[in-house]
């Protein structure tokens, strides 16, 4: 079952997936996509080389997995990450 996203939502999901400090749990909370679903979206939407770079970057990264991150981090995003509209 593939969820349908608007172009803006898809763009934001990809942006969140690239961000080091945004865990997959935050993406799931916002969009309803589990980590394997995010991986599938990234594989489909990115060029192969970009996808490979992204996978290498996020594999095992503590900040992308809530269970692995420091208990001192209590937010899913940096306070300066959202751009003014």
Short mmCIF file of N, CA and C in Angstrom, two decimals, residues 4-75:
data_model
loop_
_atom_site.label_atom_id
_atom_site.label_comp_id
_atom_site.label_asym_id
_atom_site.label_seq_id
_atom_site.Cartn_x
_atom_site.Cartn_y
_atom_site.Cartn_z
N UNK A 4 -0.23 8.35 -0.86
CA UNK A 4 -0.10 9.40 -1.85
C UNK A 4 0.27 10.70 -1.16
N UNK A 5 1.34 11.32 -1.62
CA UNK A 5 1.80 12.59 -1.06
C UNK A 5 1.72 13.68 -2.12
N UNK A 6 1.45 14.90 -1.68
CA UNK A 6 1.53 16.02 -2.61
C UNK A 6 3.01 16.26 -2.91
N UNK A 7 3.28 17.06 -3.91
CA UNK A 7 4.66 17.37 -4.26
C UNK A 7 5.38 18.05 -3.10
N UNK A 8 4.68 18.95 -2.40
CA UNK A 8 5.27 19.64 -1.25
C UNK A 8 5.56 18.66 -0.10
N UNK A 9 4.63 17.73 0.15
CA UNK A 9 4.84 16.74 1.21
C UNK A 9 6.00 15.81 0.88
N UNK A 10 6.08 15.40 -0.38
CA UNK A 10 7.17 14.53 -0.81
C UNK A 10 8.51 15.25 -0.64
N UNK A 11 8.55 16.51 -1.02
CA UNK A 11 9.76 17.31 -0.88
C UNK A 11 10.17 17.41 0.58
N UNK A 12 9.20 17.64 1.45
CA UNK A 12 9.49 17.77 2.89
C UNK A 12 9.95 16.43 3.47
N UNK A 13 9.32 15.34 3.06
CA UNK A 13 9.73 14.02 3.53
C UNK A 13 11.19 13.74 3.15
N UNK A 14 11.55 14.05 1.91
CA UNK A 14 12.93 13.84 1.46
C UNK A 14 13.88 14.74 2.24
N UNK A 15 13.48 15.97 2.46
CA UNK A 15 14.31 16.91 3.24
C UNK A 15 14.53 16.38 4.65
N UNK A 16 13.48 15.90 5.28
CA UNK A 16 13.61 15.36 6.63
C UNK A 16 14.49 14.11 6.65
N UNK A 17 14.39 13.29 5.62
CA UNK A 17 15.21 12.08 5.55
C UNK A 17 16.69 12.43 5.42
N UNK A 18 17.01 13.52 4.72
CA UNK A 18 18.40 13.95 4.56
C UNK A 18 18.95 14.60 5.82
N UNK A 19 18.09 15.19 6.63
CA UNK A 19 18.55 15.89 7.83
C UNK A 19 19.13 14.90 8.84
N UNK A 20 20.29 15.23 9.36
CA UNK A 20 20.96 14.34 10.30
C UNK A 20 20.19 14.19 11.61
N UNK A 21 19.58 15.24 12.08
CA UNK A 21 18.97 15.21 13.41
C UNK A 21 17.49 14.85 13.43
N UNK A 22 16.92 14.59 12.28
CA UNK A 22 15.51 14.22 12.22
C UNK A 22 15.40 12.70 12.18
N UNK A 23 14.90 12.09 13.26
CA UNK A 23 14.81 10.63 13.29
C UNK A 23 13.68 10.10 12.40
N UNK A 24 13.81 8.85 12.03
CA UNK A 24 12.77 8.21 11.22
C UNK A 24 11.43 8.23 11.96
N UNK A 25 11.47 8.20 13.29
CA UNK A 25 10.22 8.24 14.06
C UNK A 25 9.47 9.54 13.82
N UNK A 26 10.18 10.65 13.67
CA UNK A 26 9.53 11.94 13.40
C UNK A 26 8.89 11.93 12.02
N UNK A 27 9.55 11.31 11.06
CA UNK A 27 8.99 11.20 9.72
C UNK A 27 7.73 10.35 9.76
N UNK A 28 7.78 9.26 10.51
CA UNK A 28 6.59 8.41 10.62
C UNK A 28 5.45 9.15 11.31
N UNK A 29 5.77 9.93 12.32
CA UNK A 29 4.73 10.69 13.03
C UNK A 29 4.09 11.72 12.11
N UNK A 30 4.88 12.37 11.27
CA UNK A 30 4.37 13.41 10.38
C UNK A 30 3.69 12.88 9.13
N UNK A 31 4.22 11.79 8.57
CA UNK A 31 3.73 11.32 7.27
C UNK A 31 3.16 9.91 7.28
N UNK A 32 3.38 9.17 8.37
CA UNK A 32 2.87 7.81 8.44
C UNK A 32 3.72 6.80 7.68
N UNK A 33 4.96 7.16 7.33
CA UNK A 33 5.86 6.27 6.61
C UNK A 33 6.86 5.68 7.58
N UNK A 34 6.95 4.36 7.63
CA UNK A 34 7.94 3.68 8.46
C UNK A 34 9.32 3.83 7.81
N UNK A 35 10.37 3.44 8.54
CA UNK A 35 11.72 3.54 7.98
C UNK A 35 11.86 2.79 6.65
N UNK A 36 11.38 1.54 6.55
CA UNK A 36 11.49 0.86 5.24
C UNK A 36 10.73 1.58 4.12
N UNK A 37 9.60 2.20 4.46
CA UNK A 37 8.85 2.95 3.45
C UNK A 37 9.61 4.21 3.03
N UNK A 38 10.26 4.86 3.98
CA UNK A 38 11.07 6.05 3.66
C UNK A 38 12.21 5.63 2.73
N UNK A 39 12.84 4.52 3.04
CA UNK A 39 13.93 4.00 2.19
C UNK A 39 13.42 3.75 0.78
N UNK A 40 12.23 3.17 0.66
CA UNK A 40 11.65 2.90 -0.66
C UNK A 40 11.37 4.20 -1.42
N UNK A 41 10.85 5.20 -0.72
CA UNK A 41 10.58 6.50 -1.35
C UNK A 41 11.89 7.12 -1.82
N UNK A 42 12.90 7.09 -0.97
CA UNK A 42 14.19 7.67 -1.33
C UNK A 42 14.79 6.93 -2.53
N UNK A 43 14.67 5.62 -2.56
CA UNK A 43 15.19 4.84 -3.67
C UNK A 43 14.48 5.23 -4.98
N UNK A 44 13.18 5.46 -4.88
CA UNK A 44 12.38 5.79 -6.07
C UNK A 44 12.63 7.22 -6.54
N UNK A 45 12.79 8.15 -5.61
CA UNK A 45 12.83 9.57 -5.96
C UNK A 45 14.23 10.13 -6.23
N UNK A 46 15.26 9.51 -5.67
CA UNK A 46 16.62 10.03 -5.85
C UNK A 46 17.34 9.32 -6.98
N UNK A 47 18.34 10.00 -7.52
CA UNK A 47 19.23 9.32 -8.47
C UNK A 47 19.94 8.22 -7.70
N UNK A 48 20.38 7.20 -8.41
CA UNK A 48 21.03 6.05 -7.75
C UNK A 48 22.22 6.49 -6.89
N UNK A 49 23.06 7.35 -7.42
CA UNK A 49 24.24 7.79 -6.67
C UNK A 49 23.85 8.58 -5.42
N UNK A 50 22.81 9.40 -5.52
CA UNK A 50 22.34 10.16 -4.36
C UNK A 50 21.74 9.23 -3.31
N UNK A 51 20.98 8.25 -3.78
CA UNK A 51 20.41 7.28 -2.85
C UNK A 51 21.51 6.52 -2.13
N UNK A 52 22.54 6.08 -2.86
CA UNK A 52 23.65 5.35 -2.24
C UNK A 52 24.36 6.21 -1.20
N UNK A 53 24.58 7.48 -1.51
CA UNK A 53 25.20 8.40 -0.54
C UNK A 53 24.33 8.55 0.71
N UNK A 54 23.03 8.70 0.48
CA UNK A 54 22.11 8.87 1.61
C UNK A 54 22.10 7.62 2.49
N UNK A 55 22.02 6.43 1.88
CA UNK A 55 21.99 5.19 2.66
C UNK A 55 23.27 5.03 3.48
N UNK A 56 24.39 5.34 2.86
CA UNK A 56 25.66 5.25 3.58
C UNK A 56 25.67 6.22 4.75
N UNK A 57 25.10 7.38 4.54
CA UNK A 57 25.09 8.42 5.57
C UNK A 57 24.19 8.05 6.75
N UNK A 58 23.02 7.48 6.51
CA UNK A 58 22.06 7.25 7.59
C UNK A 58 22.17 5.87 8.24
N UNK A 59 22.84 4.94 7.60
CA UNK A 59 22.93 3.59 8.15
C UNK A 59 23.68 3.63 9.48
N UNK A 60 23.00 3.26 10.53
CA UNK A 60 23.61 3.20 11.85
C UNK A 60 23.81 4.54 12.53
N UNK A 61 23.35 5.63 11.92
CA UNK A 61 23.51 6.96 12.50
C UNK A 61 22.59 7.09 13.72
N UNK A 62 23.18 7.37 14.87
CA UNK A 62 22.43 7.43 16.12
C UNK A 62 21.33 8.48 16.08
N UNK A 63 21.57 9.61 15.41
CA UNK A 63 20.58 10.68 15.40
C UNK A 63 19.36 10.36 14.55
N UNK A 64 19.44 9.36 13.68
CA UNK A 64 18.30 9.00 12.85
C UNK A 64 17.42 7.95 13.51
N UNK A 65 17.83 7.43 14.65
CA UNK A 65 17.08 6.40 15.37
C UNK A 65 16.93 6.81 16.83
N UNK A 66 15.71 7.06 17.24
CA UNK A 66 15.44 7.56 18.59
C UNK A 66 16.05 6.65 19.66
N UNK A 67 16.01 5.36 19.45
CA UNK A 67 16.54 4.43 20.45
C UNK A 67 18.06 4.57 20.62
N UNK A 68 18.74 5.07 19.60
CA UNK A 68 20.20 5.20 19.65
C UNK A 68 20.67 6.59 20.08
N UNK A 69 19.78 7.58 20.08
CA UNK A 69 20.23 8.94 20.37
C UNK A 69 20.31 9.20 21.86
N UNK A 70 21.03 10.23 22.19
CA UNK A 70 21.21 10.64 23.58
C UNK A 70 19.85 11.01 24.19
N UNK A 71 19.67 10.68 25.44
CA UNK A 71 18.42 11.03 26.14
C UNK A 71 18.30 12.54 26.35
N UNK A 72 19.40 13.27 26.14
CA UNK A 72 19.38 14.73 26.29
C UNK A 72 18.69 15.42 25.12
N UNK A 73 18.56 14.72 23.99
CA UNK A 73 17.88 15.28 22.82
C UNK A 73 16.40 14.97 22.94
N UNK A 74 15.61 16.02 23.11
CA UNK A 74 14.18 15.81 23.34
C UNK A 74 13.32 16.34 22.20
N UNK A 75 13.92 16.76 21.11
CA UNK A 75 13.17 17.29 19.98
C UNK A 75 13.56 16.56 18.72
#
